[in-house]
Amino acid sequence: MSAAALAAPARAAAKAASGASVARRNRDGYLFLSPWLIGFFCLTGGPILASLYFSFTDFSLFNEPAWVGLENYKRLIFDDPRYRTALGVTLAYVVTSVPLKLAFALAVALLLNRNISGVGLYRAIYYLPSLLGGSVAVAVMWRKIFAYDGVVNDMLLWFGIDGPSWISNPDYALSTIVALAVWQFGSPAVIFLAGLKQIPPELYDAADIDGAGRFATFRTVTLPLLTPIIFFNLVMQMISAFQAFTPSFIISNGTGGPDDSTLFYTLYLYEEGFSHFRMGYASAMAWALVGIIATATAFTFISSRYWVHYGDR
Amino acid sequence: MNLNRTRRQILKVTALAALAAPALVRAQTAQRIRYAGFVQSEGELKQLLAALNRYKAINPGVDIVPEFTNFSSFIDKLATETSGGNAPDMFSCNVDIVDEYARRGVLRPLTSYTPNPIDLSDYVQGAVKAATVNGQLFAFPNDAIGPALVCRADSFKKAGVAQPNQMWTWEQLAKISVDLTKANGPRFWGMEDSGSNYIPCDLFMRGMGKTLFTPDRKIGFQSADLAEWFAYWDRLRKSGGVPPADIQASVNGSDITTFLVTHGRAAMTAALTDKFAGIQTMVTNSELFLQMLPNGFDGGTMKQNHYVYAGNSTGLSAKSPHVDRMVDVVRYLHRDHEGVKLRYLGSGMIPCSKATRDMLVATGNPVDAKIVAYIGLLQQQEAAPRSPGVVGMSNMLRRMNEAVAFGRLKPQDAAAQFIEEAEKRLKA
């Protein structure tokens, strides 16, 4: 028997043994993942599929769902002016709160990146609003600050100004909620800070030798190298902003008022589902939101080709 | 010592104990009843919990799990739990909940539990009628309430305005509101804007010989009538009788802590009588009094349009197994001397039963006495109770009134939009 003929079974055996080893490794991996997998398929995957089914039904919570095809989606697009209001309010919130929050977070990260004493303490302090920001308690506090007889108007009174009720005037209510979102800059700021630490100091030295000023250094060194981090923060904050619920729910007493000026998408979805018992319609709204977020995210990813700079390209 | 063996034994014992624990708990607590509902104030909650705890103490083996909150949170929670097959065993209902949940088969018919053990013969009959759907009783009325204006005596005194006659007009209300605003200084208004409140709106319609909704679930008014309602409040807003739109928008209709009357910034607010005691507790610098809302218009026919009904009834889940026990809990709270004292005395909640009301008045609490007297006044010429409307009606009316208040819609357009939405929901 030739050496080659002898080697073939050995290779096959080795391949089989290697395959068995991979299968065993995979099995172990899946075993360790099983708590999450079971949780996902039973607790998350099931309801996700159920809500997709409900979105094609007339389901009032108490009765059996009745199939209505695309009726709920048709109503969303053609026959619900409040849906368009909620979409408009949410888009206005996303396009104002996200850039403002990122700009503020970047500014704070640049400050915290400097070598000053006690910087660790400052970082913790600046991060605190993000830990608390989404909570009911902070939304309640926001109400107290911006109400007609709140802290802001009390301070304005010192200067003889009788301020409006910032949270219950349609001209200002959304801006107040945007301010609350911007105040929660801690999380993107921490990520920006990590990104700033990754920028090689040699580049700053080179810019210094070339005579670049602070602004030129920021524009030509810091900003381009930070674009992957900006991109990441932008996507995360945008998705989160589309799903905003708590601030509007608390500040407007769950109504989206005054005059629907803070009627966020998720708040209207909640109202339709749990106050008006139109769970089928609410499910259709949820899936439409998935589509809207996916489209916005895809657009951001496509645009990133033109403005995000990775060091290895 | 064999350590492995010991460990195995401990594991076995622990596993057995874990398996046996639920059975042991079940054996100790024979009847576990989840009682959910809404309350109007912290004081009312404390008293209700005290009464339930006392019931548990005298009935070993009964565990009542209380799940109480304010009205708007309760409605959402009840709907969610019910749809998930996890409805509370017994729960609070108002007129609209009874109608909705009875039609959907969530509530258990209770006619067979009357008159024994619960005799409803001396209850406010409007309340019993409101808890009856298609000839079957679906809830035991807990209280007797009526629409009212809650008024601050100090503001009236400062303006030199006497308490109006009970048979007064909407025009007189507007005039008095402006007078009170003028007399009480800046950042103060005669009346809170009630354009978003469907109960005064129903009384306004009654003044015109109509109603908001009819007993057969139809709209009982014309578009022009509702337009006039929105226009009435718009005129008052412009004349200063009620606060500007942004001030009023900060008030949450179901939360008395946000009322302008509570904070001494308005003289009158339209509310149901069950809010009276809670507001009086917070208003320490003035006595409050109850006044009927207007009963007609200048030059029109005057008629007492107010009614007495139950704002809070107790319904039982159709799926709950502990029916007899739950009916006994209701009996204790409605009829037992001790239960009544713990549950009602000073809470601002007035029992639906006449005998129980008398028992309460005999204790001498002045706030309770004021409410009982007012309820008695309404009952002298009681009007028919209001008919259930549509789900989300309160929110719809608030949105339309705000749209007019902030100048986005004209009263006619707001009325047309309300009717369009209400008709869609009536068909659903």
XYZ file of C-alpha atoms in Angstrom:
741
model
C 0.000 0.000 0.000
C 1.352 3.416 -0.916
C 2.018 6.119 1.635
C -0.663 8.286 0.041
C -3.220 5.496 0.360
C -2.261 5.077 4.003
C -2.564 8.799 4.708
C -6.089 9.193 3.276
C -7.953 7.298 6.056
C -5.824 9.062 8.631
C -6.862 12.442 7.192
C -10.495 11.334 7.136
C -10.217 10.166 10.762
C -8.520 13.398 11.758
C -11.215 15.373 9.919
C -13.949 13.363 11.659
C -12.273 13.884 15.021
C -11.931 17.575 14.316
C -15.616 17.734 13.266
C -16.621 15.964 16.478
C -14.519 18.374 18.473
C -16.139 21.395 16.747
C -19.605 19.912 17.361
C -18.720 19.339 21.032
C -17.419 22.870 21.329
C -20.565 24.229 19.670
C -22.741 22.101 21.930
C -20.973 23.504 24.990
C -21.342 26.993 23.618
C -25.053 26.570 23.015
C -25.427 24.981 26.445
C -23.940 28.053 28.084
C -26.037 30.291 25.850
C -29.203 28.325 26.600
C -30.541 30.581 29.396
C -30.450 33.547 27.025
C -31.717 31.495 24.060
C -34.634 30.090 26.077
C -35.396 33.576 27.356
C -35.217 35.060 23.865
C -37.384 32.486 22.104
C -39.948 32.086 24.904
C -40.130 35.564 26.394
C -39.109 37.855 23.528
C -39.352 35.963 20.233
C -42.868 34.671 20.944
C -44.364 38.042 21.790
C -42.589 39.628 18.800
C -44.211 37.120 16.440
C -47.545 37.433 18.261
C -47.488 41.222 17.860
C -46.776 40.785 14.132
C -49.854 38.572 13.875
C -51.971 40.982 15.974
C -51.001 43.827 13.651
C -53.145 42.169 10.966
C -56.126 41.730 13.292
C -58.842 43.654 15.063
C -57.927 42.792 18.654
C -59.559 44.587 21.560
C -57.677 42.808 24.379
C -60.760 40.966 25.603
C -62.079 39.337 22.435
C -60.382 36.875 20.101
C -58.354 38.636 17.384
C -60.238 38.875 14.072
C -58.159 38.915 10.860
C -58.445 42.239 8.985
C -55.448 41.985 6.654
C -53.733 45.305 5.986
C -56.587 47.393 7.416
C -54.581 48.663 10.415
C -51.658 49.693 8.218
C -54.031 51.428 5.764
C -55.566 53.365 8.642
C -52.093 54.415 9.835
C -51.210 55.867 6.468
C -54.488 57.310 5.227
C -56.990 57.702 8.038
C -55.414 58.779 11.310
C -54.411 62.426 11.667
C -53.243 61.846 15.248
C -50.803 59.219 14.007
C -49.290 61.818 11.694
C -49.135 64.268 14.610
C -47.357 61.678 16.768
C -44.919 60.897 13.960
C -44.218 64.605 13.430
C -43.642 65.229 17.141
C -41.302 62.235 17.372
C -39.305 63.223 14.272
C -38.973 66.778 15.619
C -37.742 65.328 18.911
C -35.221 63.027 17.182
C -33.762 65.667 14.874
C -33.372 68.228 17.657
C -32.495 66.171 20.721
C -29.949 63.792 19.145
C -27.575 66.361 17.555
C -27.848 68.651 20.585
C -27.161 65.812 22.980
C -24.163 64.580 20.969
C -22.717 68.075 20.634
C -23.095 68.666 24.363
C -21.651 65.223 25.172
C -18.648 65.863 22.915
C -18.019 69.253 24.493
C -18.096 67.751 27.980
C -15.869 64.836 26.893
C -13.312 67.307 25.526
C -13.324 69.093 28.877
C -13.001 65.864 30.829
C -10.120 64.742 28.583
C -7.906 67.466 29.956
C -5.391 66.718 32.668
C -6.980 68.440 35.613
C -7.028 67.314 39.222
C -10.132 65.455 40.400
C -11.157 64.592 36.828
C -12.456 61.167 37.995
C -14.909 62.872 40.317
C -16.088 65.217 37.549
C -16.648 62.250 35.226
C -18.798 60.524 37.838
C -20.784 63.700 38.470
C -21.383 64.319 34.773
C -22.475 60.726 34.268
C -25.068 60.875 37.067
C -27.888 62.473 35.024
C -27.686 59.549 32.592
C -28.172 57.092 35.407
C -31.189 59.001 36.655
C -32.328 60.758 33.504
C -34.777 58.210 32.148
C -36.433 57.671 35.481
C -39.882 58.721 36.548
C -38.441 60.690 39.474
C -36.408 62.958 37.208
C -39.374 63.534 34.893
C -41.416 64.532 37.945
C -38.588 66.860 39.017
C -38.562 68.356 35.511
C -42.266 69.099 35.909
C -41.566 70.936 39.145
C -38.769 72.966 37.595
C -40.629 74.040 34.464
C -44.216 74.347 35.755
C -45.905 77.743 35.888
C -45.049 78.085 39.566
C -41.799 76.157 39.189
C -38.211 77.052 39.909
C -37.494 78.625 36.501
C -40.415 81.042 36.700
C -39.647 81.872 40.322
C -36.169 82.912 39.192
C -37.588 84.890 36.255
C -39.831 86.727 38.701
C -36.694 88.215 40.335
C -36.235 90.093 37.062
C -39.915 90.996 36.832
C -40.653 88.447 34.132
C -43.899 86.465 34.446
C -42.788 83.348 32.541
C -45.145 80.929 30.817
C -45.860 77.392 31.945
C -43.030 75.757 30.002
C -44.437 72.244 30.189
C -48.065 73.075 29.438
C -47.668 75.465 26.552
C -47.512 73.811 23.114
C -44.879 76.364 22.017
C -42.394 75.243 24.672
C -43.437 71.790 25.934
C -41.425 69.760 23.423
C -38.364 71.965 23.917
C -38.555 71.235 27.633
C -38.459 67.504 26.937
C -35.569 68.008 24.491
C -33.717 69.842 27.277
C -34.284 66.846 29.540
C -32.831 64.557 26.854
C -29.780 66.774 26.369
C -29.221 66.772 30.117
C -28.789 62.997 29.873
C -25.531 63.407 27.925
C -23.437 61.219 30.249
C -23.574 57.962 28.335
C -22.419 59.293 24.934
C -19.920 61.534 26.744
C -18.245 58.503 28.338
C -18.014 56.824 24.930
C -16.605 60.016 23.382
C -14.084 60.184 26.183
C -12.945 56.621 25.452
C -12.627 57.578 21.777
C -10.575 60.673 22.587
C -8.173 58.550 24.645
C -7.561 56.358 21.597
C -6.269 59.203 19.423
C -2.448 58.856 19.209
C -0.725 61.816 20.925
C 1.888 61.909 18.134
C -0.770 63.338 15.841
C -1.319 66.254 18.203
C 2.456 66.729 18.461
C 2.693 66.764 14.663
C -0.143 69.265 14.415
C 1.578 71.412 17.027
C 4.863 71.331 15.114
C 2.968 72.280 11.950
C 1.638 75.320 13.807
C -2.008 74.277 13.900
C -4.154 76.191 16.390
C -6.648 74.593 18.791
C -9.607 74.826 16.439
C -7.605 73.611 13.418
C -6.302 70.659 15.461
C -9.825 69.810 16.552
C -11.174 70.081 12.973
C -8.379 68.189 11.237
C -7.236 65.660 13.845
C -9.787 65.103 16.611
C -13.005 65.235 14.638
C -12.007 62.947 11.725
C -10.534 60.338 14.078
C -13.611 60.519 16.257
C -16.112 59.953 13.424
C -16.500 56.172 14.090
C -17.465 57.049 17.683
C -19.799 59.824 16.517
C -21.386 57.329 14.128
C -21.883 54.761 16.908
C -23.345 57.331 19.288
C -25.562 58.742 16.558
C -27.098 55.354 15.758
C -27.629 54.421 19.394
C -29.082 57.781 20.418
C -31.312 57.963 17.360
C -32.857 54.551 18.048
C -33.323 55.479 21.692
C -34.932 58.836 20.781
C -37.458 57.191 18.474
C -38.515 55.009 21.415
C -38.741 57.815 24.004
C -41.772 57.422 26.265
C -41.249 58.174 29.963
C -40.510 61.931 29.831
C -43.601 62.687 27.777
C -45.771 60.297 29.766
C -44.847 61.902 33.086
C -44.576 65.517 32.006
C -47.879 65.488 30.098
C -49.718 63.291 32.641
C -49.864 60.560 30.017
C -51.899 62.687 27.610
C -49.286 63.872 25.112
C -50.619 67.353 25.748
C -50.962 70.198 25.756
C -52.768 70.074 22.429
C -50.838 66.933 21.404
C -47.561 68.876 21.370
C -45.716 66.077 23.223
C -47.599 63.157 21.731
C -44.639 60.866 21.146
C -45.066 57.873 18.878
C -44.759 55.367 21.721
C -47.161 57.341 23.899
C -49.827 57.281 21.191
C -49.153 53.580 20.688
C -49.663 53.016 24.417
C -52.857 55.095 24.421
C -54.327 53.171 21.498
C -53.420 49.813 23.031
C -54.195 50.278 26.683
C -56.644 53.177 26.910
C -58.705 52.478 23.792
C -58.189 48.712 23.743
C -57.098 48.726 20.071
C -54.266 46.260 20.472
C -54.234 45.229 16.800
C -53.793 48.826 15.724
C -51.152 49.413 18.411
C -49.242 46.354 17.137
C -49.348 47.742 13.595
C -47.960 51.006 14.961
C -45.159 49.090 16.686
C -44.164 47.338 13.460
C -44.360 50.591 11.529
C -41.957 52.046 14.102
C -39.589 49.125 13.546
C -39.676 49.963 9.827
C -39.082 53.677 10.461
C -36.140 53.029 12.787
C -34.663 50.465 10.376
C -34.943 52.948 7.488
C -33.372 55.774 9.479
C -30.573 53.464 10.656
C -29.950 52.171 7.124
C -29.793 55.744 5.835
C -27.270 56.613 8.553
C -25.157 53.569 7.650
C -25.204 54.468 3.942
C -24.301 58.088 4.674
C -21.447 56.923 6.907
C -19.443 55.968 3.797
C -19.028 59.665 3.092
C -18.200 61.033 6.517
C -16.879 58.279 8.795
C -13.120 57.763 8.616
C -11.613 54.507 9.834
C -7.861 54.546 10.446
C -7.233 51.402 8.387
C -8.800 52.745 5.156
C -17.708 12.853 57.482
C -18.417 12.264 53.808
C -18.648 15.763 52.502
C -20.169 14.799 49.120
C -22.878 12.779 50.776
C -23.756 15.632 53.145
C -23.923 18.048 50.232
C -26.202 15.681 48.315
C -28.474 15.333 51.346
C -28.726 19.113 51.745
C -29.571 19.430 48.049
C -32.289 16.773 48.349
C -33.842 18.398 51.400
C -33.724 21.834 49.734
C -35.340 20.472 46.558
C -38.095 18.762 48.542
C -38.725 21.904 50.558
C -38.916 23.976 47.366
C -41.419 21.546 45.876
C -43.507 21.451 49.028
C -43.449 25.187 49.753
C -46.277 26.258 47.407
C -48.499 23.485 48.779
C -47.721 24.570 52.352
C -48.481 28.194 51.489
C -51.747 27.140 49.829
C -52.674 25.085 52.869
C -52.020 28.027 55.198
C -53.887 30.565 53.020
C -57.051 28.939 51.876
C -58.369 31.941 49.992
C -56.147 34.496 48.316
C -58.067 37.412 46.827
C -56.521 40.169 44.731
C -58.505 43.367 45.249
C -57.604 46.148 42.788
C -59.067 49.589 42.516
C -58.752 53.346 42.444
C -58.845 55.794 45.313
C -59.249 59.582 45.390
C -56.786 60.375 48.152
C -54.070 59.024 50.409
C -56.484 59.144 53.353
C -59.074 57.046 51.550
C -56.422 54.452 50.730
C -55.270 54.239 54.352
C -58.827 53.676 55.559
C -59.618 51.061 52.959
C -56.441 49.153 53.811
C -57.267 49.357 57.522
C -60.727 47.881 56.869
C -59.314 45.092 54.710
C -56.646 44.263 57.303
C -59.329 44.079 59.979
C -61.385 41.750 57.797
C -58.348 39.498 57.383
C -57.756 39.530 61.122
C -61.268 38.323 61.902
C -61.276 35.806 59.057
C -58.147 33.666 59.372
C -57.242 31.885 56.179
C -58.321 34.792 53.980
C -55.568 36.780 52.348
C -56.619 39.980 50.555
C -53.899 41.404 48.360
C -54.599 45.127 47.808
C -53.643 46.728 44.465
C -54.831 50.326 44.617
C -53.751 53.375 42.660
C -55.242 56.526 41.120
C -57.972 56.305 38.491
C -56.007 56.722 35.260
C -53.235 54.294 36.253
C -55.829 51.804 37.429
C -57.716 51.732 34.116
C -54.583 50.946 32.095
C -53.413 48.346 34.596
C -56.793 46.635 34.726
C -56.972 46.398 30.933
C -53.452 44.961 30.730
C -53.994 42.399 33.470
C -57.369 41.353 32.123
C -56.075 40.853 28.600
C -53.226 38.762 29.982
C -55.718 36.481 31.747
C -54.607 37.853 35.100
C -57.557 40.030 36.101
C -57.853 40.865 39.816
C -60.478 38.813 41.667
C -62.415 41.921 42.651
C -61.978 45.447 41.387
C -63.338 49.000 41.371
C -65.592 50.025 38.510
C -67.108 53.320 37.452
C -70.117 53.581 35.137
C -68.021 53.221 31.994
C -65.959 50.271 33.291
C -69.085 48.369 34.355
C -70.609 48.837 30.924
C -67.437 47.945 29.001
C -66.315 44.981 31.130
C -69.809 43.512 31.524
C -70.341 43.561 27.752
C -66.975 41.855 27.281
C -67.743 39.081 29.764
C -65.055 40.042 32.280
C -67.480 40.797 35.131
C -69.572 38.180 36.917
C -73.364 38.733 37.075
C -74.304 39.413 40.703
C -78.098 39.548 40.708
C -78.294 36.229 42.567
C -76.439 37.805 45.528
C -79.217 40.330 46.113
C -81.127 40.861 48.338
C -79.275 38.250 50.302
C -76.547 38.776 51.484
C -76.397 42.258 49.901
C -79.683 44.121 50.122
C -79.657 47.038 47.667
C -83.150 48.309 48.433
C -81.965 51.456 50.253
C -79.040 52.131 47.905
C -79.134 55.089 45.526
C -81.231 53.567 42.782
C -79.448 55.558 40.070
C -76.245 53.800 41.134
C -77.871 50.367 41.071
C -79.282 51.131 37.641
C -75.873 52.264 36.386
C -74.362 48.962 37.586
C -77.011 46.981 35.718
C -76.370 45.914 32.141
C -79.042 44.080 30.150
C -81.086 43.475 33.297
C -78.220 41.898 35.276
C -76.390 43.539 38.176
C -72.631 43.509 37.533
C -71.244 45.537 40.449
C -72.130 46.504 44.015
C -72.204 50.329 44.298
C -69.796 51.439 47.031
C -70.528 55.119 47.201
C -72.927 57.895 46.349
C -71.508 60.821 44.459
C -72.808 63.736 42.484
C -71.444 66.519 40.284
C -70.639 69.734 42.141
C -68.634 72.884 42.243
C -66.092 72.796 45.053
C -65.791 76.399 46.213
C -63.435 78.304 48.522
C -65.408 80.335 51.053
C -62.497 82.787 51.609
C -62.400 83.807 47.940
C -66.150 84.449 47.878
C -65.888 86.480 51.062
C -63.004 88.572 49.752
C -64.991 89.393 46.600
C -68.165 90.079 48.577
C -69.961 87.494 46.481
C -72.672 85.473 48.229
C -73.125 81.777 47.602
C -75.334 81.552 44.495
C -78.816 80.093 44.477
C -78.704 76.402 43.509
C -80.980 77.068 40.524
C -78.624 79.441 38.737
C -77.571 79.817 35.138
C -74.420 79.311 33.107
C -74.403 83.047 32.390
C -74.395 83.771 36.146
C -71.488 81.371 36.633
C -69.520 83.265 33.976
C -70.224 86.625 35.638
C -69.347 85.435 39.145
C -66.145 83.841 37.856
C -64.976 87.154 36.386
C -65.956 89.016 39.593
C -64.002 86.552 41.722
C -60.955 86.855 39.459
C -61.001 90.651 39.719
C -61.408 90.686 43.486
C -58.771 88.104 44.372
C -55.703 89.634 42.710
C -53.100 88.413 40.198
C -52.443 84.746 39.427
C -55.916 83.902 40.712
C -59.008 82.929 38.756
C -62.674 82.643 39.646
C -63.153 79.230 38.137
C -61.014 76.410 36.750
C -61.605 75.755 33.051
C -63.988 72.791 32.910
C -64.207 72.597 29.139
C -62.360 69.270 29.268
C -64.654 67.701 31.847
C -67.461 65.600 30.406
C -69.693 65.715 33.494
C -70.244 69.503 33.482
C -70.524 69.162 29.702
C -73.336 66.640 30.197
C -75.072 69.092 32.586
C -74.641 71.893 30.039
C -76.379 69.697 27.453
C -79.116 68.847 29.981
C -79.681 72.573 30.421
C -80.568 72.585 26.727
C -82.836 69.557 27.156
C -80.265 67.120 25.743
C -77.563 64.767 27.065
C -73.990 63.908 26.077
C -74.883 60.268 25.388
C -78.233 58.475 25.317
C -79.040 55.238 27.181
C -78.884 53.346 23.866
C -75.272 54.460 23.330
C -75.851 57.255 20.843
C -74.733 60.880 20.785
C -77.476 62.968 22.400
C -76.641 66.474 21.122
C -76.037 68.460 17.949
C -72.665 69.719 16.774
C -73.733 73.333 17.459
C -74.451 72.458 21.117
C -70.932 71.195 21.688
C -69.507 74.134 19.734
C -71.345 76.417 22.173
C -69.784 74.484 25.079
C -66.253 75.099 23.756
C -67.141 78.715 22.906
C -68.476 79.290 26.461
C -65.098 78.407 27.999
C -63.250 80.310 25.310
C -65.201 83.453 26.168
C -64.506 82.929 29.876
C -60.823 82.450 29.114
C -60.714 85.723 27.239
C -62.611 87.609 29.936
C -60.287 86.283 32.643
C -62.881 84.191 34.470
C -60.817 81.033 33.949
C -57.018 80.673 33.636
C -55.127 80.946 30.361
C -54.784 77.688 28.433
C -51.223 76.933 29.513
C -52.026 77.295 33.202
C -55.073 75.053 32.962
C -53.174 72.463 30.907
C -50.906 71.799 33.876
C -53.877 70.539 35.929
C -54.517 66.824 35.869
C -58.263 66.275 36.207
C -57.927 63.126 38.296
C -55.218 64.419 40.643
C -56.501 66.851 43.274
C -52.951 67.861 44.226
C -52.722 69.689 40.888
C -56.060 71.537 41.192
C -55.796 75.323 41.269
C -58.418 75.429 44.033
C -56.160 73.250 46.174
C -53.302 75.719 45.728
C -55.445 78.781 46.459
C -55.295 80.009 42.874
C -58.932 79.500 41.881
C -62.186 79.934 43.759
C -64.207 77.146 42.114
C -63.611 73.867 40.378
C -66.059 71.367 38.941
C -65.564 67.977 40.562
C -67.422 65.000 41.896
C -68.272 65.017 45.569
C -65.828 62.201 46.322
C -62.958 64.659 45.798
C -64.324 67.163 48.342
C -62.804 65.677 51.513
C -59.390 65.188 49.883
C -59.283 68.810 48.712
C -60.489 70.104 52.106
C -57.696 68.166 53.821
C -55.137 70.031 51.720
C -56.839 73.427 51.915
C -56.085 74.417 55.482
C -56.678 78.174 55.171
C -60.274 78.174 53.979
C -63.487 76.267 54.385
C -64.878 74.703 51.259
C -68.518 74.401 50.302
C -70.414 72.452 47.681
C -72.536 74.206 45.110
C -74.548 72.809 42.217
C -73.341 73.585 38.723
C -75.773 75.783 36.770
C -79.121 74.239 36.011
C -80.079 76.202 32.902
C -79.592 79.318 30.821
C -80.889 82.881 31.091
C -84.422 82.988 29.722
C -84.625 79.190 29.518
C -86.360 76.583 31.642
C -84.699 75.919 34.985
C -84.594 72.288 36.042
C -82.467 70.370 38.534
C -80.208 68.415 36.180
C -77.880 66.836 38.739
C -77.964 63.173 39.591
C -76.526 60.873 42.214
C -74.707 57.725 41.240
C -71.800 55.546 42.279
C -68.351 56.688 41.274
C -66.878 53.538 42.659
C -68.552 50.134 42.591
C -67.069 46.698 43.179
C -67.193 44.120 40.431
C -66.064 40.512 40.660
C -64.044 38.734 37.998
C -66.045 36.098 36.113
C -63.074 33.729 36.461
C -62.399 34.085 40.187
C -63.273 31.021 42.309
C -63.815 32.831 45.637
C -67.191 34.396 44.884
C -68.902 33.888 48.231
C -65.891 35.162 50.113
C -65.649 38.281 47.927
C -69.343 39.013 48.388
C -68.732 38.736 52.131
C -65.888 41.254 51.889
C -68.329 43.644 50.186
C -70.928 42.974 52.893
C -68.352 43.785 55.586
C -67.382 47.055 53.901
C -70.956 48.115 53.116
C -73.020 46.866 56.045
C -70.896 45.886 59.038
C -70.727 48.722 61.588
C -67.024 48.251 62.191
C -66.223 47.854 58.482
C -68.207 50.964 57.569
C -66.469 53.097 60.202
C -63.028 51.955 59.121
C -63.774 52.269 55.408
C -65.844 55.449 55.139
C -65.602 57.718 58.194
C -63.884 60.974 57.181
C -62.621 59.556 53.902
C -64.963 61.688 51.817
C -66.523 58.590 50.388
C -70.246 58.504 51.165
C -71.887 55.064 51.311
C -74.480 54.204 48.704
C -76.841 52.726 51.297
C -79.106 55.201 53.124
C -78.866 53.282 56.418
C -75.076 53.254 56.201
C -75.036 56.976 55.352
C -77.133 57.690 58.454
C -74.742 55.608 60.525
C -71.877 57.741 59.193
C -73.555 61.099 59.830
C -74.283 60.027 63.405
C -70.527 59.971 64.084
C -70.459 63.776 63.669
C -67.694 64.281 61.107
C -68.371 67.771 59.611
C -66.918 67.079 56.153
C -68.927 63.879 55.785
C -72.014 65.775 56.966
C -71.543 68.438 54.259
C -71.298 65.814 51.521
C -74.263 63.814 52.820
C -76.328 67.012 52.996
C -75.400 67.898 49.409
C -76.198 64.383 48.176
C -79.540 64.684 49.996
C -80.181 68.007 48.255
C -79.564 66.451 44.840
C -81.834 63.537 45.675
C -84.780 65.853 46.360
C -85.320 66.276 42.609
C -82.902 63.781 41.224
C -82.309 63.697 37.466
C -81.635 60.505 35.505
C -78.008 59.327 35.846
C -75.636 59.895 32.984
C -75.369 57.221 30.349
C -72.004 55.591 29.612
C -70.082 57.217 26.818
C -67.188 55.866 24.812
C -63.782 54.660 25.945
C -61.319 57.550 26.002
C -64.095 60.189 26.045
C -62.390 62.240 28.718
C -59.177 62.403 26.706
C -61.063 63.317 23.518
C -62.885 66.218 25.177
C -59.668 67.471 26.752
C -57.879 67.432 23.406
C -60.651 69.360 21.681
C -60.943 71.942 24.468
C -57.155 72.431 24.436
C -57.156 72.785 20.646
C -59.686 75.635 21.025
C -57.876 77.099 24.034
C -54.559 77.248 22.195
C -56.229 78.664 19.086
C -55.612 75.693 16.794
C -59.291 74.864 16.234
C -62.483 76.896 16.154
C -65.237 75.693 18.510
C -67.289 74.440 15.540
C -64.369 72.422 14.165
C -63.559 70.990 17.594
C -67.192 69.908 18.011
C -67.262 68.287 14.568
C -64.012 66.425 15.287
C -65.279 65.196 18.649
C -68.465 63.852 17.060
C -66.529 62.159 14.263
C -64.199 60.377 16.730
C -67.004 59.484 19.139
C -69.114 57.966 16.366
C -66.203 55.825 15.206
C -65.701 54.542 18.748
C -69.384 53.900 19.289
C -69.344 51.634 16.241
C -66.227 49.739 17.405
